[in-house]
Coordinates of C-alpha atoms in Angstrom, one line a residue:
M1298 CA 0.0 0.0 0.0
R1299 CA 1.1 3.5 -0.6
I1300 CA 2.4 5.4 2.4
V1301 CA 2.0 9.2 2.4
N1302 CA 2.5 11.9 5.0
L1303 CA -0.7 13.3 6.4
T1304 CA -0.8 17.0 5.5
A1305 CA -3.6 19.5 4.7
E1306 CA -2.9 18.9 1.0
T1307 CA -2.9 15.1 1.1
K1308 CA -6.1 15.1 3.2
T1309 CA -7.9 17.3 0.7
N1310 CA -6.7 15.2 -2.2
L1311 CA -7.8 12.1 -0.4
L1312 CA -11.3 13.5 0.4
N1313 CA -11.7 14.5 -3.3
D1314 CA -10.6 11.1 -4.4
L1315 CA -13.1 9.3 -2.1
L1316 CA -16.0 11.5 -3.1
R1317 CA -15.5 10.4 -6.8
R1318 CA -17.1 7.1 -5.7
S1319 CA -20.4 8.7 -4.7
P1320 CA -23.5 7.6 -6.6
N1321 CA -24.0 11.4 -7.2
N1322 CA -21.1 11.2 -9.7
Y1323 CA -22.7 8.6 -12.0
S1324 CA -25.1 10.9 -13.8
E1325 CA -24.4 9.0 -17.1
Y1326 CA -26.6 6.2 -15.8
E1327 CA -29.5 8.4 -14.5
S1328 CA -31.3 8.6 -17.9
A1329 CA -31.4 4.9 -18.3
V1330 CA -32.6 4.4 -14.7
N1331 CA -35.3 7.1 -15.1
D1332 CA -36.5 5.4 -18.3
I1333 CA -36.9 2.1 -16.5
L1334 CA -38.7 3.7 -13.6
E1335 CA -41.1 5.6 -15.9
D1336 CA -41.8 2.4 -17.8
V1337 CA -42.6 0.5 -14.6
R1338 CA -44.7 3.4 -13.3
R1339 CA -46.8 3.4 -16.5
N1340 CA -46.9 -0.2 -17.5
G1341 CA -46.5 -2.1 -14.2
D1342 CA -46.1 -5.8 -14.4
R1343 CA -45.5 -5.8 -18.1
A1344 CA -42.5 -3.6 -17.8
L1345 CA -41.2 -5.5 -14.7
F1346 CA -41.5 -8.9 -16.5
D1347 CA -39.8 -7.5 -19.7
Y1348 CA -36.8 -6.1 -17.8
T1349 CA -36.4 -9.3 -15.8
L1350 CA -36.2 -11.3 -19.1
K1351 CA -33.8 -8.8 -20.6
F1352 CA -31.4 -8.5 -17.6
D1353 CA -31.8 -11.8 -15.7
R1354 CA -32.9 -14.0 -18.6
F1355 CA -35.8 -15.4 -16.7
P1356 CA -39.4 -15.4 -18.1
L1357 CA -41.1 -13.8 -15.1
N1358 CA -44.9 -13.7 -14.9
A1359 CA -47.7 -13.3 -12.5
D1360 CA -47.7 -17.0 -11.6
N1361 CA -44.0 -17.4 -10.8
I1362 CA -43.0 -14.0 -9.4
R1363 CA -43.7 -15.0 -5.7
V1364 CA -41.3 -17.3 -4.0
T1365 CA -43.3 -20.3 -2.7
R1366 CA -43.1 -22.1 0.7
E1367 CA -41.7 -25.1 -1.2
E1368 CA -38.9 -23.0 -2.6
I1369 CA -38.0 -21.7 0.9
D1370 CA -38.1 -25.3 2.3
E1371 CA -35.8 -26.4 -0.6
A1372 CA -33.4 -23.6 0.3
Y1373 CA -33.1 -24.9 3.9
S1374 CA -32.3 -28.4 2.5
L1375 CA -29.5 -27.0 0.3
L1376 CA -27.8 -25.2 3.2
D1377 CA -25.5 -26.8 5.7
E1378 CA -27.4 -27.1 9.0
S1379 CA -24.6 -25.5 10.9
L1380 CA -24.8 -22.3 8.6
T1381 CA -28.6 -22.2 9.2
A1382 CA -27.9 -22.3 13.0
I1383 CA -25.3 -19.5 12.7
I1384 CA -27.9 -17.3 10.8
R1385 CA -30.4 -17.9 13.6
R1386 CA -27.9 -16.9 16.3
S1387 CA -26.9 -13.8 14.3
A1388 CA -30.6 -12.9 14.0
E1389 CA -31.1 -13.2 17.7
N1390 CA -28.2 -10.9 18.4
I1391 CA -29.5 -8.3 15.9
R1392 CA -33.0 -8.6 17.3
A1393 CA -31.9 -8.1 20.9
F1394 CA -29.8 -5.0 19.9
H1395 CA -32.6 -3.4 18.0
Q1396 CA -35.2 -4.0 20.6
K1397 CA -33.4 -1.6 22.8
Q1398 CA -34.1 1.1 20.2
L1399 CA -37.8 1.0 20.6
R1400 CA -39.5 4.1 21.9
S1401 CA -43.0 4.6 23.3
S1402 CA -45.4 7.4 22.6
W1403 CA -45.5 10.0 25.3
F1404 CA -47.9 12.7 26.4
Q1405 CA -47.3 15.6 28.8
P1406 CA -50.4 17.1 30.4
K1407 CA -50.2 20.5 32.3
A1408 CA -52.5 21.9 34.9
D1409 CA -53.9 24.6 32.5
G1410 CA -55.3 22.0 30.1
T1411 CA -52.3 21.8 27.7
I1412 CA -51.4 18.4 26.4
L1413 CA -48.4 17.9 24.2
G1414 CA -46.9 14.6 23.1
M1415 CA -45.4 12.4 20.4
K1416 CA -47.1 9.4 18.9
F1417 CA -44.9 6.7 17.4
T1418 CA -46.4 4.6 14.6
P1419 CA -44.7 1.9 12.4
V1420 CA -45.0 2.3 8.7
A1421 CA -47.7 0.0 7.2
R1422 CA -45.6 -1.8 4.6
A1423 CA -41.8 -1.9 4.1
G1424 CA -39.9 -3.2 1.1
V1425 CA -36.4 -4.6 1.2
Y1426 CA -34.1 -4.8 -1.8
V1427 CA -31.6 -7.7 -1.7
P1428 CA -28.9 -8.1 -4.4
G1429 CA -28.5 -11.4 -6.2
G1430 CA -25.8 -13.4 -7.9
K1431 CA -22.3 -13.0 -6.6
A1432 CA -23.5 -10.2 -4.3
A1433 CA -25.9 -12.3 -2.3
Y1434 CA -25.5 -11.4 1.3
P1435 CA -27.9 -13.2 3.8
S1436 CA -26.4 -11.0 6.5
S1437 CA -27.9 -7.9 4.9
V1438 CA -31.3 -9.5 4.7
L1439 CA -31.2 -9.8 8.5
M1440 CA -29.9 -6.3 9.0
N1441 CA -32.7 -4.8 6.9
V1442 CA -35.7 -6.9 7.9
I1443 CA -35.2 -7.3 11.7
P1444 CA -35.3 -3.6 12.6
A1445 CA -38.6 -3.4 10.6
K1446 CA -39.9 -6.4 12.4
V1447 CA -39.0 -5.0 15.8
A1448 CA -40.6 -1.7 14.9
G1449 CA -43.9 -3.5 14.3
V1450 CA -44.2 -2.9 10.5
G1451 CA -47.4 -4.6 9.4
E1452 CA -46.1 -6.1 6.2
I1453 CA -42.5 -6.7 5.0
I1454 CA -41.9 -7.6 1.4
M1455 CA -38.6 -8.4 -0.3
T1456 CA -37.4 -8.3 -3.9
T1457 CA -34.3 -10.1 -5.2
P1458 CA -33.2 -11.0 -8.7
P1459 CA -33.6 -14.6 -9.9
D1460 CA -31.0 -16.5 -12.0
A1461 CA -31.9 -17.7 -15.5
Q1462 CA -33.7 -20.7 -14.0
G1463 CA -35.7 -18.6 -11.6
K1464 CA -33.8 -19.7 -8.5
I1465 CA -32.8 -17.5 -5.6
N1466 CA -29.7 -17.8 -3.4
P1467 CA -30.6 -20.4 -0.7
G1468 CA -28.9 -18.3 2.0
T1469 CA -30.9 -15.3 1.0
L1470 CA -34.2 -17.2 1.2
A1471 CA -33.4 -18.8 4.6
A1472 CA -32.3 -15.5 6.1
A1473 CA -35.5 -13.9 4.9
D1474 CA -37.6 -16.6 6.4
I1475 CA -35.7 -16.5 9.7
A1476 CA -36.0 -12.6 9.8
G1477 CA -39.7 -12.7 9.1
V1478 CA -40.3 -11.5 5.6
D1479 CA -43.9 -11.9 4.6
T1480 CA -43.6 -12.2 0.8
I1481 CA -40.5 -12.5 -1.5
Y1482 CA -40.6 -11.5 -5.1
K1483 CA -38.3 -12.6 -7.9
A1484 CA -37.3 -9.2 -9.3
G1485 CA -34.1 -7.1 -9.2
G1486 CA -32.5 -4.0 -10.5
A1487 CA -34.0 -0.5 -10.9
Q1488 CA -37.2 -2.2 -12.1
A1489 CA -37.8 -3.9 -8.7
V1490 CA -37.2 -0.6 -7.0
G1491 CA -39.8 1.0 -9.3
A1492 CA -42.3 -1.8 -8.6
M1493 CA -42.0 -1.3 -4.8
A1494 CA -42.1 2.5 -5.2
F1495 CA -45.1 2.7 -7.5
G1496 CA -46.8 -0.6 -7.1
T1497 CA -47.8 -3.0 -9.8
R1498 CA -50.6 -5.7 -10.1
S1499 CA -48.2 -8.3 -8.6
V1500 CA -46.0 -6.1 -6.3
P1501 CA -47.6 -3.9 -3.7
K1502 CA -46.5 -0.3 -3.2
V1503 CA -44.4 0.2 0.0
D1504 CA -44.1 3.1 2.4
K1505 CA -40.4 2.6 3.1
L1506 CA -37.7 1.1 0.9
T1507 CA -34.3 -0.1 2.2
G1508 CA -31.4 -2.3 1.1
P1509 CA -28.2 -2.1 -0.8
G1510 CA -27.6 -2.6 -4.5
N1511 CA -25.5 -1.7 -7.5
I1512 CA -25.3 1.8 -9.0
F1513 CA -28.6 1.3 -10.9
V1514 CA -30.4 0.4 -7.7
A1515 CA -28.8 3.3 -5.8
L1516 CA -29.8 5.8 -8.5
A1517 CA -33.3 4.3 -8.6
K1518 CA -33.7 4.7 -4.9
K1519 CA -32.6 8.3 -5.2
A1520 CA -35.1 8.9 -8.0
V1521 CA -38.1 7.4 -6.1
Y1522 CA -37.4 9.2 -2.9
G1523 CA -40.6 11.2 -2.2
Y1524 CA -42.9 8.5 -3.6
V1525 CA -41.6 6.4 -0.8
G1526 CA -39.1 6.8 2.0
I1527 CA -35.7 5.3 1.7
D1528 CA -32.8 4.5 4.1
S1529 CA -29.9 6.2 2.2
I1530 CA -28.0 6.2 -1.1
A1531 CA -25.3 3.6 -0.4
G1532 CA -21.9 4.0 -1.8
P1533 CA -19.0 1.5 -2.0
S1534 CA -17.8 0.0 1.3
E1535 CA -15.0 1.6 3.3
I1536 CA -12.9 1.1 6.4
L1537 CA -10.6 3.5 8.3
V1538 CA -8.2 2.2 11.0
L1539 CA -6.8 4.6 13.6
A1540 CA -3.7 3.0 15.1
D1541 CA -0.6 3.9 17.1
E1542 CA 2.6 1.9 17.7
T1543 CA 0.8 -0.5 20.0
A1544 CA -1.3 -2.0 17.2
N1545 CA -0.7 -5.4 15.8
P1546 CA 0.3 -4.9 12.1
K1547 CA -1.0 -8.3 11.1
Y1548 CA -4.4 -7.5 12.5
V1549 CA -4.5 -4.1 10.9
A1550 CA -3.6 -5.5 7.5
A1551 CA -6.2 -8.2 7.7
D1552 CA -8.9 -5.7 8.7
L1553 CA -8.1 -3.3 5.9
L1554 CA -8.4 -6.2 3.4
S1555 CA -11.8 -7.3 4.8
Q1556 CA -13.3 -4.2 3.1
A1557 CA -11.1 -4.0 0.1
E1558 CA -12.4 -7.3 -1.2
H1559 CA -15.9 -6.0 -1.6
D1560 CA -15.3 -4.3 -4.9
E1561 CA -12.8 -2.3 -6.9
L1562 CA -14.3 1.0 -5.5
A1563 CA -14.0 0.0 -1.8
S1564 CA -11.6 2.1 0.2
A1565 CA -9.2 0.9 2.9
I1566 CA -7.3 3.6 4.9
L1567 CA -4.9 3.4 7.8
I1568 CA -4.0 6.5 9.7
T1569 CA -1.1 6.0 12.1
T1570 CA 1.5 7.9 14.1
S1571 CA 4.0 5.1 13.7
A1572 CA 6.2 4.9 10.6
K1573 CA 7.3 1.4 11.8
L1574 CA 3.7 0.2 11.9
A1575 CA 3.0 1.7 8.5
K1576 CA 5.8 -0.2 6.9
Q1577 CA 4.8 -3.5 8.6
V1578 CA 1.2 -3.1 7.7
S1579 CA 2.1 -2.5 4.0
E1580 CA 4.2 -5.7 4.0
W1581 CA 1.4 -7.8 5.6
V1582 CA -1.1 -6.4 3.1
D1583 CA 1.0 -7.7 0.3
A1584 CA 1.5 -11.0 1.9
F1585 CA -2.2 -11.5 2.6
T1586 CA -3.4 -10.3 -0.8
A1587 CA -1.2 -12.8 -2.6
K1588 CA -3.1 -15.7 -1.1
L1589 CA -6.7 -14.4 -0.9
S1590 CA -9.3 -15.6 -3.3
R1591 CA -10.4 -12.2 -4.4
K1592 CA -6.9 -10.8 -4.8
E1593 CA -7.6 -9.2 -8.2
I1594 CA -10.5 -7.1 -6.7
I1595 CA -8.4 -6.3 -3.6
Q1596 CA -5.5 -5.1 -5.6
K1597 CA -7.6 -2.8 -7.8
S1598 CA -9.3 -1.4 -4.7
L1599 CA -5.9 -0.8 -3.0
D1600 CA -4.4 0.8 -6.1
Q1601 CA -7.3 3.2 -6.4
Y1602 CA -8.4 3.9 -2.9
G1603 CA -6.0 2.3 -0.4
Y1604 CA -3.9 4.6 1.7
I1605 CA -1.6 4.6 4.7
L1606 CA -1.4 8.1 6.1
L1607 CA 1.4 8.9 8.5
A1608 CA 0.3 11.5 11.0
D1609 CA 2.5 13.7 13.2
S1610 CA 0.2 13.3 16.2
M1611 CA -2.9 11.4 17.2
C1612 CA -4.8 14.7 17.3
D1613 CA -4.0 15.2 13.6
A1614 CA -5.0 11.6 12.9
I1615 CA -8.4 12.0 14.8
D1616 CA -9.1 15.3 12.9
A1617 CA -8.5 13.5 9.6
A1618 CA -10.8 10.6 10.6
N1619 CA -13.5 13.1 11.5
E1620 CA -13.2 14.7 8.1
I1621 CA -13.3 11.4 6.2
A1622 CA -16.3 10.2 8.3
S1623 CA -15.8 6.5 7.4
E1624 CA -18.4 3.9 7.2
H1625 CA -16.4 1.6 9.5
L1626 CA -13.8 3.0 11.9
E1627 CA -11.5 0.7 13.9
I1628 CA -9.5 2.2 16.8
L1629 CA -6.4 0.2 17.6
T1630 CA -4.5 2.4 20.1
A1631 CA -3.2 2.1 23.6
N1632 CA -6.5 3.6 24.9
P1633 CA -9.2 3.2 22.3
Y1634 CA -12.0 4.4 24.6
E1635 CA -10.3 7.8 25.1
V1636 CA -9.8 8.2 21.4
M1637 CA -13.4 7.2 20.7
T1638 CA -14.7 10.1 22.8
K1639 CA -13.1 12.5 20.3
I1640 CA -14.7 10.9 17.2
R1641 CA -17.7 12.8 15.9
N1642 CA -18.2 11.2 12.5
A1643 CA -18.3 7.5 11.8
G1644 CA -20.9 4.9 10.8
A1645 CA -19.8 2.3 13.3
I1646 CA -16.8 2.3 15.7
F1647 CA -14.9 -0.8 16.6
L1648 CA -12.7 -0.6 19.8
G1649 CA -9.7 -2.8 20.4
E1650 CA -7.9 -5.5 18.5
Y1651 CA -10.6 -8.1 19.1
A1652 CA -13.4 -6.0 17.6
S1653 CA -12.6 -6.6 14.0
E1654 CA -15.0 -5.1 11.4
P1655 CA -16.5 -8.4 10.3
L1656 CA -17.8 -8.9 13.8
G1657 CA -20.2 -6.0 13.0
D1658 CA -21.0 -7.3 9.6
Y1659 CA -22.3 -10.6 10.7
F1660 CA -22.9 -11.2 14.4
A1661 CA -22.6 -8.6 17.1
G1662 CA -26.0 -7.1 16.7
P1663 CA -25.6 -3.4 15.7
N1664 CA -26.8 -2.7 12.1
H1665 CA -24.3 -3.0 9.3
I1666 CA -26.3 -0.8 6.9
L1667 CA -24.2 2.3 7.5
P1668 CA -23.6 5.8 6.0
T1669 CA -20.9 6.0 3.4
N1670 CA -19.0 8.6 1.4
G1671 CA -18.7 11.0 4.3
T1672 CA -22.4 11.0 5.0
A1673 CA -21.7 9.8 8.6
K1674 CA -21.5 13.6 9.2
F1675 CA -25.3 13.7 9.0
F1676 CA -26.7 10.1 8.6
S1677 CA -26.9 7.2 11.1
P1678 CA -27.0 3.4 10.8
L1679 CA -30.3 1.8 9.8
S1680 CA -32.4 1.4 12.9
V1681 CA -35.9 0.8 14.3
D1682 CA -36.4 4.6 13.9
D1683 CA -36.2 4.3 10.1
F1684 CA -39.4 2.3 10.2
M1685 CA -41.3 4.5 12.6
K1686 CA -43.3 7.7 11.9
K1687 CA -43.5 10.3 14.6
T1688 CA -46.6 12.4 14.9
S1689 CA -46.9 15.5 17.1
I1690 CA -49.9 15.7 19.5
I1691 CA -51.2 19.1 20.5
S1692 CA -54.3 19.8 22.7
Y1693 CA -55.1 23.2 24.5
S1694 CA -57.9 24.1 26.7
R1695 CA -59.6 27.5 26.3
Q1696 CA -57.8 28.6 29.5
A1697 CA -54.4 27.6 28.0
L1698 CA -55.0 29.3 24.6
E1699 CA -56.5 32.4 26.2
A1700 CA -53.2 33.1 28.0
V1701 CA -51.2 33.1 24.7
H1702 CA -53.6 34.0 21.9
G1703 CA -52.3 37.6 21.6
D1704 CA -48.8 36.3 21.1
I1705 CA -49.9 33.9 18.4
E1706 CA -52.0 36.6 16.6
A1707 CA -49.1 39.1 16.7
F1708 CA -46.6 36.5 15.4
A1709 CA -48.9 35.5 12.5
E1710 CA -49.6 39.1 11.5
S1711 CA -45.9 39.9 11.5
E1712 CA -45.6 37.3 8.7
G1713 CA -48.6 38.7 6.8
L1714 CA -50.7 35.6 7.5
T1715 CA -53.9 37.3 8.7
A1716 CA -56.0 34.2 8.3
H1717 CA -53.7 32.4 10.7
A1718 CA -54.3 35.3 13.2
N1719 CA -58.0 35.3 12.6
S1720 CA -58.2 31.5 13.3
I1721 CA -57.1 32.2 16.8
R1722 CA -58.8 35.6 17.3
V1723 CA -62.4 34.3 16.5
R1724 CA -62.3 32.0 19.5
F1725 CA -62.2 35.1 21.8
E1726 CA -64.5 37.5 20.1
E1727 CA -67.9 38.1 21.6
E1728 CA -70.7 36.4 19.6
N1729 CA -72.7 38.8 17.5
L1730 CA -75.9 36.9 16.9

């Protein structure tokens, strides 16, 4: 891996480099995506079936679009029982973590007759998009579905592309069943996003749409936002490791590569105060890469977006980490908890040498659907809140309103909204009958 000194210039160049991976920079695909969405919006099932035949080479129709119970049972039979057990244990950890996020409606009455509050209501129907083919990740099924289930969503549907024989990845089907998906549809790509956003004869319209996908799926989610709610526009995966001289270079290198193997656009960055560690990590990266199964993808990722930044101080390293706002942030320092208190921007933080990033991907419980491309500065991980609506509750007695009506009328009139002021004033004018 390249080793460069952390300066204001190299930090700026790095940030610009990373931002090039954002879905916002792939406008050349937007026209094609918008055409697909408009076709699905206008023509429903017919467009959905045509695109599935074109892109997935499967003759989809109203009779075979839904995954049957028999297909789900077959998926279990194709999986090793030990893997099924692991998926179940992971699901329980995810469920337990997200149950702690549940919030109750609240109401605050006052002696003058004022009642204020907040009512929490789950969305009626959520849709989860799940990639297919080589990008089939049962872990992401759990991470998307379980928070919705915990929130109390009434119906959860899932779309995922079939292969040319109409088959779905067995792990994906088992995870969906374990997590509690109500209906699974054999459809993928921008056309599946459109089907869930607008509704077709076969696929119902959803209220909230979540889940990762390729650039076409990401752009489709961006385009349908407003017709439905979405989680976020996911970019390529990324990891940043903050380390000092106490870190184990072998562990650091292995953790960096855990994200570089996702795809050629993934980023893996080490920021360290130790020149010795930087050199050792670079050597271990080369050694690991040579023997890993996805070494071609890893090498392209590292060549494009892999960096080891050598900082003068841990303060400089922390400042850079906050600017980068990485999806995954590992802290491997003498006192990781102290460093953690100074981190403002990160999707998920992993503390200590035994909290490797894949722990969060698969098993610990916190959600691995995380903000990318610096959006951790204003976005959060997927959570139960993403599937809940919040409604304000307001009730005033005559006594309570009488005490403040003059203020409200004056405020409204200052904005030129005399009908607003009148709506309050008429309640305190004498009746002229």
